[in-house]
Amino acid sequence: MASSSAKLRENTPSAGEQAILKAGVKLFSRHGFDGVSMRAVAREAAVSKSNIYHHFESKEALYLAIIKHSADAVSEMIEKLAEGRGELDARLRKFTRSHLEHLFRNATTVRLVLREVLSGTTRLQKAMVDQLIGGLIERLVSIFENGQKAGVLRKGFDPGLCAFLVLGSNLFYFQTDKLRQIEPLNRFSQPPEVFSEQLTDLMLRGMLAGSQEEVTA
Amino acid sequence: MASSSAKLRENTPSAGEQAILKAGVKLFSRHGFDGVSMRAVAREAAVSKSNIYHHFESKEALYLAIIKHSADAVSEMIEKLAEGRGELDARLRKFTRSHLEHLFRNATTVRLVLREVLSGTTRLQKAMVDQLIGGLIERLVSIFENGQKAGVLRKGFDPGLCAFLVLGSNLFYFQTDKLRQIEPLNRFSQPPEVFSEQLTDLMLRGMLAGSQEEVTA
DNA sequence: ATACTGACCGACCGGACGGTCAGTTACAGG
DNA sequence: CCTGTAACTGACCGTCCGGTCGGTCAGTAT
């Protein structure tokens, strides 16, 4: 299309810039935008404060660059979420498990994005819902809708709500990771694999007795 | 017991102090500790900055006072959560619904407490788990355990996980309130009553077809 | 009147903040 | 070797921060 075929140069970031971004992710994810000073970022990146302003035109621009980068990473991670094969049961179980795993594997990035999406500015929220949650929800919803069409799942419930429930439970589990080591809570806490296993099981079978009774009463 | 019967005077806070606390709740719940300056609190409370230091010895002390006050309020709200009568089904449904309602009715306070409990200091987290979440979880767990003993609920699932799921779903619903107005999400969003109704229903009956089929297919 | 108290204020302090700028170093292309 | 440019630095700016200080003022008990 373009006549000059401008070379899309990949803008390979210098070592310093990478260090700045890395430091920013670490600090902003822990303390939020207001809790981090440019001096602190510079110190963490082992770089002068002025150097940050050489690469980013303001604190906000640095933050936005980091958020954008992190959102891209999370987005990519979402696309790679495994779904399992065959039976709906297996697909859902694998998806849930896979989602939870990836949350913890990319904990720092996820925390950064989560903070922004839950209590950031409206404009950014909109962009991130588009990029992240929308797709996630839609993938889950389609799993449920397929199950309903195939007759494996009851028709009486709302696939959107179920998707919301899976996501919400996983994210809440992630958010309360540190909390669940504290006294009365630790009694009810389970390792991630057990949690997602039981979550899926519960959602599929429900809690009432007499539906599908357990293997060995 | 005490001989002097020291009059537990209720330390009635002055109008200014009340204004400061109210302003603090509003601002801290929106912007967090680091996002709020003492000048901003003073402005919002229509009071001089020095006056704040007359009533509270530091910014942190003000924040702690506010957190403590808010945690007490939330704690009281939790104790008042309605449970319904009779059948386990009804008790759970009412509890869930009641919990969600109270989250929204005390949104500002809840947000303040939630922020602190999810990403605050370890020491405060411990105190608040003791005061808030512990009791909540235990009440829910006892509902489920009773149901299991009575034979209404399957024995195969973990009551702790269920409690966690109810709480997590409600809190996630609350956290994403603003988000759910944004494009692809709004299609799956439901008003609170419908949400808690469906949530309870799903947890009780599960998603699989053939368990208890819906009233009219 | 006196003495004391709690609520309240304006002016001020040292330091940290976000941001700027003149200048140095490193290095690639002519 | 020179020149241009990107990476980088230390000194500095105005502003805002949390916090302090000296003091006013209404009320009240003696």
mmCIF file of C-alpha atoms in Angstrom, chain A:
data_model
loop_
_atom_site.group_PDB
_atom_site.id
_atom_site.type_symbol
_atom_site.label_atom_id
_atom_site.label_comp_id
_atom_site.label_asym_id
_atom_site.label_seq_id
_atom_site.Cartn_x
_atom_site.Cartn_y
_atom_site.Cartn_z
ATOM 1 C CA MET A 1 0.000 0.000 0.000
ATOM 2 C CA ALA A 2 2.413 2.645 1.176
ATOM 3 C CA SER A 3 4.749 3.820 -1.564
ATOM 4 C CA SER A 4 7.868 4.283 0.538
ATOM 5 C CA SER A 5 7.494 0.922 2.275
ATOM 6 C CA ALA A 6 8.802 2.512 5.425
ATOM 7 C CA LYS A 7 10.893 -0.005 7.242
ATOM 8 C CA LEU A 8 8.887 -1.060 10.294
ATOM 9 C CA ARG A 9 11.971 -0.932 12.460
ATOM 10 C CA GLU A 10 11.519 -3.012 15.589
ATOM 11 C CA ASN A 11 12.756 -0.255 17.845
ATOM 12 C CA THR A 12 14.902 -2.690 19.792
ATOM 13 C CA PRO A 13 14.951 -1.156 23.267
ATOM 14 C CA SER A 14 18.343 -0.476 24.821
ATOM 15 C CA ALA A 15 19.502 -2.391 27.892
ATOM 16 C CA GLY A 16 18.735 0.648 30.011
ATOM 17 C CA GLU A 17 15.207 0.952 28.725
ATOM 18 C CA GLN A 18 14.583 -2.706 29.402
ATOM 19 C CA ALA A 19 15.892 -2.311 32.927
ATOM 20 C CA ILE A 20 13.581 0.651 33.448
ATOM 21 C CA LEU A 21 10.564 -1.284 32.266
ATOM 22 C CA LYS A 22 11.451 -4.264 34.393
ATOM 23 C CA ALA A 23 11.941 -2.098 37.469
ATOM 24 C CA GLY A 24 8.692 -0.300 36.755
ATOM 25 C CA VAL A 25 6.702 -3.500 36.512
ATOM 26 C CA LYS A 26 8.120 -4.714 39.786
ATOM 27 C CA LEU A 27 7.525 -1.517 41.721
ATOM 28 C CA PHE A 28 4.199 -0.429 40.218
ATOM 29 C CA SER A 29 2.713 -3.874 40.658
ATOM 30 C CA ARG A 30 3.590 -3.771 44.347
ATOM 31 C CA HIS A 31 2.834 -0.194 45.298
ATOM 32 C CA GLY A 32 0.660 1.268 42.577
ATOM 33 C CA PHE A 33 1.192 4.446 40.588
ATOM 34 C CA ASP A 34 1.166 6.879 43.517
ATOM 35 C CA GLY A 35 3.321 4.667 45.711
ATOM 36 C CA VAL A 36 6.308 4.718 43.366
ATOM 37 C CA SER A 37 8.620 7.653 42.644
ATOM 38 C CA MET A 38 10.728 8.112 39.567
ATOM 39 C CA ARG A 39 13.764 8.100 41.851
ATOM 40 C CA ALA A 40 12.759 4.688 43.121
ATOM 41 C CA VAL A 41 12.402 3.358 39.586
ATOM 42 C CA ALA A 42 15.792 4.800 38.669
ATOM 43 C CA ARG A 43 17.407 3.234 41.724
ATOM 44 C CA GLU A 44 15.845 -0.159 41.030
ATOM 45 C CA ALA A 45 16.888 -0.029 37.380
ATOM 46 C CA ALA A 46 20.415 1.159 38.307
ATOM 47 C CA VAL A 47 19.996 4.108 35.998
ATOM 48 C CA SER A 48 19.846 7.858 36.390
ATOM 49 C CA LYS A 49 16.473 9.495 36.767
ATOM 50 C CA SER A 50 17.174 11.668 33.753
ATOM 51 C CA ASN A 51 17.672 8.569 31.684
ATOM 52 C CA ILE A 52 14.097 7.552 32.320
ATOM 53 C CA TYR A 53 13.004 10.888 30.892
ATOM 54 C CA HIS A 54 15.178 10.234 27.885
ATOM 55 C CA HIS A 55 13.102 7.138 27.104
ATOM 56 C CA PHE A 56 9.696 8.172 28.447
ATOM 57 C CA GLU A 57 8.304 11.632 28.423
ATOM 58 C CA SER A 58 6.639 11.513 31.816
ATOM 59 C CA LYS A 59 5.839 9.290 34.753
ATOM 60 C CA GLU A 60 2.407 8.676 33.333
ATOM 61 C CA ALA A 61 3.853 7.744 29.939
ATOM 62 C CA LEU A 62 6.157 5.244 31.617
ATOM 63 C CA TYR A 63 3.245 3.789 33.518
ATOM 64 C CA LEU A 64 1.100 3.536 30.415
ATOM 65 C CA ALA A 65 3.898 1.867 28.483
ATOM 66 C CA ILE A 66 4.265 -0.675 31.261
ATOM 67 C CA ILE A 67 0.533 -1.270 31.492
ATOM 68 C CA LYS A 68 0.287 -1.689 27.758
ATOM 69 C CA HIS A 69 3.215 -4.084 27.671
ATOM 70 C CA SER A 70 1.755 -6.087 30.552
ATOM 71 C CA ALA A 71 -1.698 -6.167 29.043
ATOM 72 C CA ASP A 72 -0.205 -7.512 25.837
ATOM 73 C CA ALA A 73 1.574 -10.224 27.800
ATOM 74 C CA VAL A 74 -1.598 -11.174 29.643
ATOM 75 C CA SER A 75 -3.535 -11.093 26.406
ATOM 76 C CA GLU A 76 -1.085 -13.479 24.800
ATOM 77 C CA MET A 77 -1.282 -15.725 27.828
ATOM 78 C CA ILE A 78 -5.049 -15.808 27.559
ATOM 79 C CA GLU A 79 -4.906 -16.833 23.940
ATOM 80 C CA LYS A 80 -2.669 -19.736 24.841
ATOM 81 C CA LEU A 81 -4.968 -21.072 27.529
ATOM 82 C CA ALA A 82 -5.431 -24.751 26.972
ATOM 83 C CA GLU A 83 -8.941 -25.999 26.557
ATOM 84 C CA GLY A 84 -8.595 -29.769 26.538
ATOM 85 C CA ARG A 85 -10.296 -31.973 24.011
ATOM 86 C CA GLY A 86 -13.469 -33.882 23.602
ATOM 87 C CA GLU A 87 -16.029 -33.835 26.353
ATOM 88 C CA LEU A 88 -17.201 -30.507 27.637
ATOM 89 C CA ASP A 89 -16.379 -31.645 31.121
ATOM 90 C CA ALA A 90 -12.733 -32.085 30.198
ATOM 91 C CA ARG A 91 -12.562 -28.857 28.226
ATOM 92 C CA LEU A 92 -13.892 -26.801 31.098
ATOM 93 C CA ARG A 93 -11.734 -28.518 33.678
ATOM 94 C CA LYS A 94 -8.607 -27.957 31.676
ATOM 95 C CA PHE A 95 -9.437 -24.366 30.877
ATOM 96 C CA THR A 96 -10.076 -23.490 34.504
ATOM 97 C CA ARG A 97 -6.961 -25.223 35.656
ATOM 98 C CA SER A 98 -4.898 -23.646 32.921
ATOM 99 C CA HIS A 99 -6.214 -20.177 33.697
ATOM 100 C CA LEU A 100 -5.372 -20.464 37.382
ATOM 101 C CA GLU A 101 -1.907 -21.759 36.621
ATOM 102 C CA HIS A 102 -1.138 -18.869 34.327
ATOM 103 C CA LEU A 103 -2.336 -16.343 36.872
ATOM 104 C CA PHE A 104 0.276 -17.556 39.324
ATOM 105 C CA ARG A 105 3.003 -18.036 36.768
ATOM 106 C CA ASN A 106 2.701 -14.391 35.699
ATOM 107 C CA ALA A 107 1.738 -13.102 39.129
ATOM 108 C CA THR A 108 3.545 -9.774 38.962
ATOM 109 C CA THR A 109 2.168 -8.809 35.586
ATOM 110 C CA VAL A 110 -1.306 -10.005 36.476
ATOM 111 C CA ARG A 111 -1.335 -7.985 39.673
ATOM 112 C CA LEU A 112 -0.353 -4.869 37.778
ATOM 113 C CA VAL A 113 -3.072 -5.343 35.195
ATOM 114 C CA LEU A 114 -5.644 -6.366 37.764
ATOM 115 C CA ARG A 115 -5.085 -3.274 39.847
ATOM 116 C CA GLU A 116 -5.578 -1.066 36.825
ATOM 117 C CA VAL A 117 -8.602 -2.875 35.518
ATOM 118 C CA LEU A 118 -10.349 -2.948 38.886
ATOM 119 C CA SER A 119 -9.644 0.575 40.076
ATOM 120 C CA GLY A 120 -7.952 2.494 37.306
ATOM 121 C CA THR A 121 -9.212 5.165 35.009
ATOM 122 C CA THR A 122 -12.307 4.584 32.910
ATOM 123 C CA ARG A 123 -10.482 5.012 29.645
ATOM 124 C CA LEU A 124 -7.905 2.353 30.404
ATOM 125 C CA GLN A 125 -10.552 0.069 31.823
ATOM 126 C CA LYS A 126 -12.434 0.189 28.569
ATOM 127 C CA ALA A 127 -9.343 -0.675 26.574
ATOM 128 C CA MET A 128 -8.433 -3.547 28.831
ATOM 129 C CA VAL A 129 -11.885 -5.036 28.918
ATOM 130 C CA ASP A 130 -11.772 -5.021 25.132
ATOM 131 C CA GLN A 131 -8.370 -6.610 25.041
ATOM 132 C CA LEU A 132 -8.525 -9.027 27.944
ATOM 133 C CA ILE A 133 -11.736 -9.844 29.707
ATOM 134 C CA GLY A 134 -13.990 -9.694 26.688
ATOM 135 C CA GLY A 135 -12.175 -12.489 24.929
ATOM 136 C CA LEU A 136 -11.821 -14.559 28.064
ATOM 137 C CA ILE A 137 -15.513 -14.364 28.834
ATOM 138 C CA GLU A 138 -16.467 -15.091 25.261
ATOM 139 C CA ARG A 139 -14.319 -18.198 25.136
ATOM 140 C CA LEU A 140 -15.835 -19.489 28.319
ATOM 141 C CA VAL A 141 -19.340 -18.635 27.251
ATOM 142 C CA SER A 142 -18.884 -20.508 24.007
ATOM 143 C CA ILE A 143 -17.771 -23.581 25.943
ATOM 144 C CA PHE A 144 -20.965 -23.464 27.953
ATOM 145 C CA GLU A 145 -23.193 -22.734 24.997
ATOM 146 C CA ASN A 146 -21.774 -25.688 23.132
ATOM 147 C CA GLY A 147 -22.489 -27.834 26.146
ATOM 148 C CA GLN A 148 -26.047 -26.636 26.209
ATOM 149 C CA LYS A 149 -26.560 -27.219 22.510
ATOM 150 C CA ALA A 150 -25.142 -30.714 22.828
ATOM 151 C CA GLY A 151 -27.586 -31.380 25.621
ATOM 152 C CA VAL A 152 -24.868 -32.141 28.147
ATOM 153 C CA LEU A 153 -25.735 -29.079 30.183
ATOM 154 C CA ARG A 154 -29.068 -27.934 31.540
ATOM 155 C CA LYS A 155 -30.697 -25.161 29.585
ATOM 156 C CA GLY A 156 -31.892 -23.324 32.666
ATOM 157 C CA PHE A 157 -28.765 -21.378 33.549
ATOM 158 C CA ASP A 158 -27.004 -18.385 32.065
ATOM 159 C CA PRO A 159 -23.673 -19.163 30.349
ATOM 160 C CA GLY A 160 -22.538 -15.609 30.994
ATOM 161 C CA LEU A 161 -23.024 -16.029 34.687
ATOM 162 C CA CYS A 162 -21.072 -19.279 34.665
ATOM 163 C CA ALA A 163 -18.194 -17.711 32.821
ATOM 164 C CA PHE A 164 -18.248 -14.890 35.294
ATOM 165 C CA LEU A 165 -18.236 -17.341 38.140
ATOM 166 C CA VAL A 166 -15.242 -19.297 36.895
ATOM 167 C CA LEU A 167 -13.252 -16.158 36.238
ATOM 168 C CA GLY A 168 -14.290 -14.554 39.481
ATOM 169 C CA SER A 169 -13.475 -17.577 41.579
ATOM 170 C CA ASN A 170 -10.069 -18.010 40.015
ATOM 171 C CA LEU A 171 -9.193 -14.354 40.329
ATOM 172 C CA PHE A 172 -10.433 -14.222 43.892
ATOM 173 C CA TYR A 173 -8.376 -17.296 44.686
ATOM 174 C CA PHE A 174 -5.399 -15.532 43.167
ATOM 175 C CA GLN A 175 -6.052 -12.276 44.997
ATOM 176 C CA THR A 176 -6.329 -13.992 48.364
ATOM 177 C CA ASP A 177 -3.246 -16.111 47.952
ATOM 178 C CA LYS A 178 -1.332 -14.373 50.711
ATOM 179 C CA LEU A 179 -4.417 -14.159 52.889
ATOM 180 C CA ARG A 180 -5.083 -17.849 52.900
ATOM 181 C CA GLN A 181 -2.016 -18.515 55.010
ATOM 182 C CA ILE A 182 -3.554 -16.631 57.933
ATOM 183 C CA GLU A 183 -5.152 -18.527 60.765
ATOM 184 C CA PRO A 184 -8.755 -19.429 60.450
ATOM 185 C CA LEU A 185 -8.581 -19.247 56.673
ATOM 186 C CA ASN A 186 -5.796 -21.747 56.174
ATOM 187 C CA ARG A 187 -8.052 -24.520 57.349
ATOM 188 C CA PHE A 188 -10.175 -24.088 54.262
ATOM 189 C CA SER A 189 -7.409 -23.408 51.827
ATOM 190 C CA GLN A 190 -6.469 -25.841 49.106
ATOM 191 C CA PRO A 191 -3.595 -26.026 46.638
ATOM 192 C CA PRO A 192 -4.469 -24.640 43.193
ATOM 193 C CA GLU A 193 -4.952 -27.986 41.464
ATOM 194 C CA VAL A 194 -7.352 -29.183 44.117
ATOM 195 C CA PHE A 195 -9.164 -25.869 44.089
ATOM 196 C CA SER A 196 -9.798 -25.787 40.364
ATOM 197 C CA GLU A 197 -10.668 -29.484 40.362
ATOM 198 C CA GLN A 198 -13.276 -29.013 43.064
ATOM 199 C CA LEU A 199 -14.527 -25.784 41.572
ATOM 200 C CA THR A 200 -15.241 -27.442 38.247
ATOM 201 C CA ASP A 201 -16.737 -30.452 39.951
ATOM 202 C CA LEU A 202 -19.040 -28.326 42.040
ATOM 203 C CA MET A 203 -20.168 -26.236 39.138
ATOM 204 C CA LEU A 204 -20.962 -29.254 37.059
ATOM 205 C CA ARG A 205 -22.697 -31.391 39.638
ATOM 206 C CA GLY A 206 -24.029 -28.933 42.173
ATOM 207 C CA MET A 207 -24.274 -29.432 45.870
ATOM 208 C CA LEU A 208 -27.610 -31.108 46.289
ATOM 209 C CA ALA A 209 -27.688 -34.753 47.253
ATOM 210 C CA GLY A 210 -29.434 -37.174 44.939
ATOM 211 C CA SER A 211 -28.269 -35.590 41.703
ATOM 212 C CA GLN A 212 -25.275 -37.687 40.833
ATOM 213 C CA GLU A 213 -24.199 -39.286 44.042
ATOM 214 C CA GLU A 214 -20.506 -39.586 44.736
ATOM 215 C CA VAL A 215 -18.611 -42.642 43.620
ATOM 216 C CA THR A 216 -18.567 -44.351 46.978
ATOM 217 C CA ALA A 217 -20.941 -43.043 49.615
#
